[in-house]
């Protein structure tokens, strides 16, 4: 230790000066989730050390029913944009690491990368391939670099990291062990511990344990399964169930599943081969995932097994397996079109069997069950969970596996990620049961900074993060007020008031016109409303003479109308005043 | 057989005349579900014989997320209104029978009775009490007559009927055995076979069997549980679970459940008594249900056990049980207000426990889980299904019980009711397994008539039934086009075009004004859109001279704008043209 450093250390205890504060900052790591805590999707986490920022994941969120006309959400990167722009405290994004190839971990890349400066991005082979396919599709220039699990530890800036293989519902899923000058983080994103995975690619328990032995200041852990007691079952048993069900089926065997679940696709292909069925992929997302996985050798799909949709008519139904996109009941998906009898190449017959090899994502229950009903109406046999649990198992570990990870890593502190608040809470209960103190477990909110230094952790800034809505078609962001307007419009409709005002004396000319949309005709007496509004406007306008401020007049008309409408109709539609100068 | 009758019978085979057709009609019963098939709610069924109509149930439907700003749906009674109005074929509603006191079986009474002529309405005591309470609240004059299970068979018109006690999640639930001149119907609405119900009021298996022995032409059966294999568990075990959980709890014990589940309320009260806790009811619907049930002696609530909300502050938290309305995450419910910290009298503390003694009704998952998250954020322990199944069991029978009912009734024909199509389909599979032919089981749609005569059944008319939306607050109906407008508004917003047209020459004056709401500013270039619209309008209006038809001009402006907006923005907002005559 140099004299100078020692001096700083002494001063620090007694006279905190700006120089000393800088010293303190140097020994501090700031962890900020921009998305992914208190919610399952939209994963994005920042590790900040001095002027360096390392990002983990860049995922999409999915809109719920309250977000009208919106399909997708993005992590709010305002903080990153500000922090990385010129200025005294300018920070540098040194790199980004991707844990696995699911939309809620890589899906925001094409939307957010174009806004950010250049930096290297790393992911395991399939993760990189899925991400790059997406970037190409959006004409984005950046690419993700492929990293193998047995590559040696890499460094970017003051950070170094290694990828650790774990099992999940997409191949090449990894946990990331991140070393920082302040301490080591085990970033344990989505996983389960499946010891008999279909692709025989096992979790590297030894590598996890070794990481833990190096010393882990903090474990970030998937917590989505923290309410389930039993170990999550292995996927391996599903293959035999597919084989048996296909054997029984005398018509087309139709399966829908998540496109990225390559092992599931392999299981369906194997079962089809054993039953002498040819396999056809239907739906854009599925075909893309199939191509990417196949090009990397992850898909065991022999040339003569696959057939194109155009050739379906040359085969007997009982020799066909169709793997179809649309397991969530999406409006324009292949499966929905098939169910509605609107698909050109696939028509349902009574002997067909349809298997949902998936669960409804929370929020999609209504559309999934509606699709099941529509399919059932066509007379086909529909198999779906939770009625049958033979064709799908979760990709997330249950309490037993979460406990196993804690025991392997043996971290000082714990942060549950990738779950709703109730899952985070259940994870906390688990950690307490294992002997952790309440103060060692952090249930975070998006934007909440945690400061790690000298083995201590404390809450830091609260960085404001807002909902960023994106229009899937155009990629444009939607402002929050637009959503609020839509909410109002959808609940109570709109009333447009056209009022002619004489610019000479500021008086109403004649009666206003009232146009109503999205509101029941029975809910108001148009004539009465009109005459009441006329009265109110006359009174509100008073005798103000020549109009100089039209904005004020418009506002006055709007507010007066809103008051009257609420008073008489007990409703709050969107009121839009249009003032016409005459 | 009189000579005349015999003569008719002979004629009928050989020379069908109008007189004979009348004869055929006389031996025919028409069954028409106006709601309740292919859906769980909105139950209403018509039994029509000659000019007589007997109605069973009059229930509400609940709006799903696609029905914007709508809370409730009603059965469409257009057919009833038309059939019972004056005319040659005028029919008479002879009466209405109510199976049990749930909203989806009695909730539409206050909305529909005022539209219908007078007729007697019968229900078991609690059913009648719940219905009458509702009718009083809406200031409706009609009342439901109370019938006891041991009353002898009653007749109205050509029908006679008897109520048969079955177990379900509200006391006094009944099946109804209906005798018609054409044959007997066993109307087996919602039920489970719980042989140890908390209130010890058992299903009267002997009465069911006796009805079956009389000969049942058709069994209508609840089918909601037809996808579940095991027998639905008894409610009885829940009491001990409540006792245990309350003992553990060191703070307030808060339970939310369906207000009509009186047995559940009794179980919670018993558990509270055993734990020395006083009970407080919070929320309007719960308090009303409590009062009705208590006045009939159905609620075992001693005076000194209950406390009013104002007295909560005089008791220690560990001596309190709060039974709170809002198990479905309803926006303005007591529980939501408590969760948000907005309830005046109830503030949450960390030692409090909250139990959802209920399941999310399909479609409510998002709001229920959001409420669970909000409560969890307050640090309290939240217990809810499906994570824990110890505090709620379904009120609907599973396959075993549905089979049991078929075996007791031994009907010729079967109609599953009160389920989605997938449940009806599963019921059909059960019936086939039991040896029924496909042609003996009818999977119906609302408005589909079934004609029963001489042991034969055939499809009759398809009576058009539409969705009838109702505004809960005002009780007014909402037209379908209003919903469609709201859908458009919520998905893509609204664009209002103000175009000034010279009445002398039909030409556009200046540029149109374009007002946009509910649409992202980033999604269009306002200036460019305006100039394109100006061009398009000029072209569309042409040189038409003095304006004679303003409606035509308005339509022209609207359609031209819609085309341009879709072409340039690829969006379909609601386009509202306003033409100003100058």
XYZ file of C-alpha atoms in Angstrom, chain A residues 191-467:
277
model
C -33.060 -22.487 -15.093
C -34.196 -25.851 -13.852
C -32.015 -28.751 -12.776
C -33.036 -31.473 -15.193
C -30.597 -34.374 -14.841
C -32.036 -36.248 -17.815
C -32.570 -33.516 -20.400
C -33.528 -34.708 -23.851
C -30.385 -33.282 -25.451
C -28.187 -34.845 -22.738
C -26.521 -31.466 -22.188
C -26.273 -31.407 -18.426
C -25.991 -28.602 -15.912
C -22.308 -28.222 -14.995
C -22.723 -28.596 -11.225
C -18.937 -28.761 -10.758
C -18.471 -25.389 -12.437
C -21.215 -23.848 -10.280
C -19.611 -25.248 -7.158
C -16.183 -24.019 -8.250
C -17.604 -20.548 -8.813
C -19.157 -20.676 -5.370
C -15.846 -21.789 -3.874
C -14.174 -18.709 -5.408
C -16.504 -16.726 -3.193
C -19.814 -15.254 -4.277
C -20.781 -11.941 -2.774
C -24.238 -12.204 -4.277
C -26.463 -14.748 -6.000
C -29.125 -13.515 -8.367
C -31.545 -16.365 -8.819
C -34.549 -17.252 -10.955
C -37.493 -17.407 -8.535
C -40.495 -18.110 -10.788
C -40.939 -21.628 -9.374
C -40.535 -20.597 -5.728
C -44.161 -21.411 -4.943
C -43.876 -25.026 -6.139
C -42.734 -27.618 -3.649
C -41.830 -30.626 -5.744
C -38.832 -30.750 -8.074
C -39.855 -29.740 -11.592
C -40.177 -32.987 -13.604
C -37.729 -33.806 -16.367
C -38.750 -33.290 -19.969
C -37.501 -36.735 -20.908
C -40.774 -38.551 -20.170
C -42.696 -36.514 -22.682
C -41.174 -38.386 -25.655
C -42.920 -41.655 -24.794
C -46.206 -39.789 -24.243
C -45.914 -38.279 -27.714
C -45.122 -41.713 -29.210
C -48.167 -43.284 -27.547
C -50.585 -40.494 -28.375
C -49.459 -40.428 -32.016
C -49.987 -44.175 -32.276
C -53.595 -43.775 -31.111
C -54.301 -40.935 -33.515
C -55.852 -41.900 -36.835
C -55.712 -38.428 -38.349
C -53.241 -35.579 -38.420
C -51.240 -35.121 -35.240
C -50.946 -31.401 -34.586
C -48.679 -29.977 -31.879
C -48.207 -26.384 -30.853
C -45.320 -25.265 -28.658
C -42.875 -22.376 -28.081
C -40.609 -22.071 -31.140
C -37.409 -21.799 -29.109
C -37.999 -25.071 -27.265
C -35.706 -27.008 -29.575
C -35.610 -30.124 -27.381
C -39.390 -30.317 -27.503
C -39.221 -30.056 -31.301
C -36.694 -32.905 -31.292
C -38.978 -35.015 -29.108
C -41.905 -34.468 -31.453
C -39.713 -35.300 -34.452
C -38.466 -38.518 -32.815
C -41.999 -39.611 -31.914
C -43.110 -38.858 -35.483
C -40.270 -40.916 -36.981
C -41.175 -43.869 -34.764
C -44.777 -43.602 -35.951
C -43.930 -43.221 -39.628
C -45.197 -39.638 -39.689
C -43.638 -36.876 -41.766
C -43.198 -33.536 -40.023
C -44.313 -30.161 -41.338
C -43.501 -26.839 -39.643
C -46.203 -24.198 -39.939
C -45.911 -20.581 -38.809
C -43.179 -18.020 -39.332
C -41.620 -18.002 -35.846
C -41.382 -21.799 -35.782
C -39.826 -22.045 -39.212
C -37.232 -19.398 -38.332
C -36.323 -21.117 -35.041
C -36.127 -24.466 -36.825
C -33.737 -23.062 -39.453
C -31.465 -21.405 -36.887
C -31.336 -24.512 -34.688
C -30.780 -26.791 -37.647
C -27.925 -24.702 -39.039
C -26.109 -25.137 -35.708
C -26.810 -28.861 -35.635
C -29.221 -28.600 -32.690
C -32.161 -30.111 -34.536
C -32.261 -33.818 -35.453
C -34.411 -33.383 -38.500
C -33.549 -35.715 -41.381
C -34.231 -34.309 -44.833
C -36.689 -37.055 -45.770
C -38.717 -36.601 -42.578
C -39.601 -32.968 -43.155
C -42.150 -31.950 -45.738
C -43.207 -28.573 -46.966
C -46.718 -27.305 -46.425
C -47.451 -27.490 -50.163
C -46.864 -31.267 -50.124
C -49.285 -32.004 -47.280
C -51.953 -33.004 -49.771
C -49.743 -35.830 -51.111
C -49.741 -37.628 -47.783
C -52.383 -39.424 -45.795
C -53.400 -37.661 -42.599
C -52.290 -40.532 -40.369
C -48.757 -40.114 -41.720
C -48.525 -36.454 -40.764
C -47.348 -34.452 -37.784
C -47.848 -30.712 -37.993
C -45.865 -28.500 -35.638
C -47.795 -25.258 -35.594
C -47.105 -21.814 -34.123
C -49.679 -20.115 -31.924
C -49.747 -21.871 -28.536
C -50.862 -18.636 -26.825
C -53.971 -18.145 -28.948
C -52.416 -15.210 -30.810
C -54.965 -13.673 -33.135
C -53.109 -14.098 -36.417
C -51.203 -17.278 -35.659
C -51.318 -20.355 -37.856
C -53.183 -22.342 -35.206
C -55.901 -19.719 -34.792
C -56.388 -19.619 -38.548
C -56.577 -23.416 -38.659
C -59.109 -23.399 -35.810
C -61.260 -20.861 -37.650
C -61.140 -22.891 -40.845
C -59.283 -20.039 -42.534
C -56.000 -21.810 -43.273
C -55.491 -22.556 -46.939
C -53.454 -25.733 -46.549
C -54.698 -27.239 -43.317
C -58.313 -28.276 -42.745
C -59.321 -30.088 -39.576
C -61.011 -33.491 -39.567
C -62.634 -35.377 -36.693
C -59.791 -37.914 -36.342
C -57.175 -35.179 -35.882
C -55.564 -34.640 -32.504
C -54.237 -31.304 -31.289
C -51.746 -31.134 -28.429
C -50.818 -27.912 -26.636
C -47.249 -28.694 -25.554
C -47.184 -25.465 -23.566
C -48.855 -23.602 -20.726
C -50.833 -20.379 -21.148
C -48.483 -17.495 -20.272
C -50.190 -15.576 -17.415
C -52.583 -13.077 -18.979
C -53.206 -15.277 -22.027
C -55.610 -17.686 -20.332
C -58.721 -16.250 -21.957
C -57.377 -16.390 -25.510
C -55.862 -19.853 -25.063
C -59.073 -21.353 -23.659
C -61.100 -19.637 -26.349
C -58.863 -21.295 -28.939
C -59.314 -24.657 -27.210
C -63.093 -24.167 -27.385
C -62.977 -23.231 -31.064
C -60.884 -26.303 -31.844
C -63.183 -28.540 -29.774
C -66.186 -27.216 -31.698
C -64.546 -28.640 -34.839
C -64.886 -32.072 -33.269
C -61.153 -32.778 -32.894
C -59.550 -34.106 -29.728
C -57.730 -31.293 -27.960
C -55.148 -32.037 -25.281
C -53.984 -29.123 -23.180
C -52.667 -28.340 -19.755
C -53.601 -28.174 -16.949
C -56.154 -30.863 -17.892
C -53.319 -33.126 -19.021
C -49.786 -32.608 -17.788
C -48.249 -35.295 -20.026
C -47.065 -33.045 -22.840
C -45.515 -30.079 -21.112
C -43.355 -29.383 -18.095
C -42.052 -26.058 -16.861
C -38.544 -24.854 -17.662
C -38.160 -23.266 -14.241
C -36.897 -24.992 -11.140
C -39.054 -25.503 -8.047
C -38.079 -24.901 -4.423
C -35.837 -27.970 -4.323
C -33.747 -26.752 -7.258
C -33.615 -23.171 -5.990
C -32.335 -24.491 -2.667
C -29.805 -26.681 -4.505
C -28.416 -23.624 -6.338
C -28.078 -21.676 -3.093
C -26.224 -24.591 -1.536
C -23.838 -24.853 -4.491
C -23.090 -21.130 -4.702
C -23.167 -20.325 -0.963
C -23.501 -16.570 -1.530
C -23.439 -13.861 1.132
C -26.425 -11.999 -0.320
C -29.405 -13.021 -2.413
C -31.537 -11.284 -5.016
C -34.485 -13.155 -6.576
C -35.029 -12.112 -10.209
C -37.350 -13.012 -13.089
C -40.492 -13.360 -10.986
C -43.536 -11.456 -9.803
C -43.377 -10.038 -6.313
C -45.154 -13.082 -4.848
C -42.457 -15.371 -6.293
C -39.705 -13.136 -4.910
C -41.419 -13.266 -1.525
C -41.619 -17.065 -1.617
C -37.909 -17.161 -2.506
C -37.177 -14.984 0.495
C -39.025 -17.437 2.740
C -36.866 -20.236 1.332
C -33.652 -18.308 1.999
C -34.769 -17.522 5.554
C -35.480 -21.214 6.090
C -31.922 -21.929 4.964
C -30.606 -19.597 7.647
C -30.167 -16.331 5.765
C -31.023 -13.166 7.612
C -33.838 -10.948 6.334
C -31.230 -8.259 5.673
C -29.288 -10.568 3.339
C -32.165 -10.932 0.889
C -33.160 -8.074 -1.388
C -36.585 -7.892 -2.971
C -36.035 -5.210 -5.548
C -38.055 -3.000 -7.843
C -36.996 -1.949 -11.323
C -34.653 1.035 -11.094
C -33.656 0.424 -7.473
C -29.873 0.635 -7.143
C -28.013 -1.639 -4.742
C -24.529 -0.556 -3.665
C -21.994 -3.264 -2.827
C -18.774 -2.332 -1.036
C -16.450 -4.124 1.367
C -18.951 -6.913 1.840
C -21.695 -4.443 2.733
C -24.786 -3.774 0.737
C -27.054 -0.786 0.936
C -29.826 0.747 -1.118
C -28.691 3.443 -3.516
C -30.523 5.767 -5.844
C -33.988 5.092 -7.189
C -33.638 5.567 -10.890
C -36.982 6.469 -12.429
C -38.044 3.814 -14.925
C -41.256 4.185 -16.869
C -43.204 1.773 -18.999
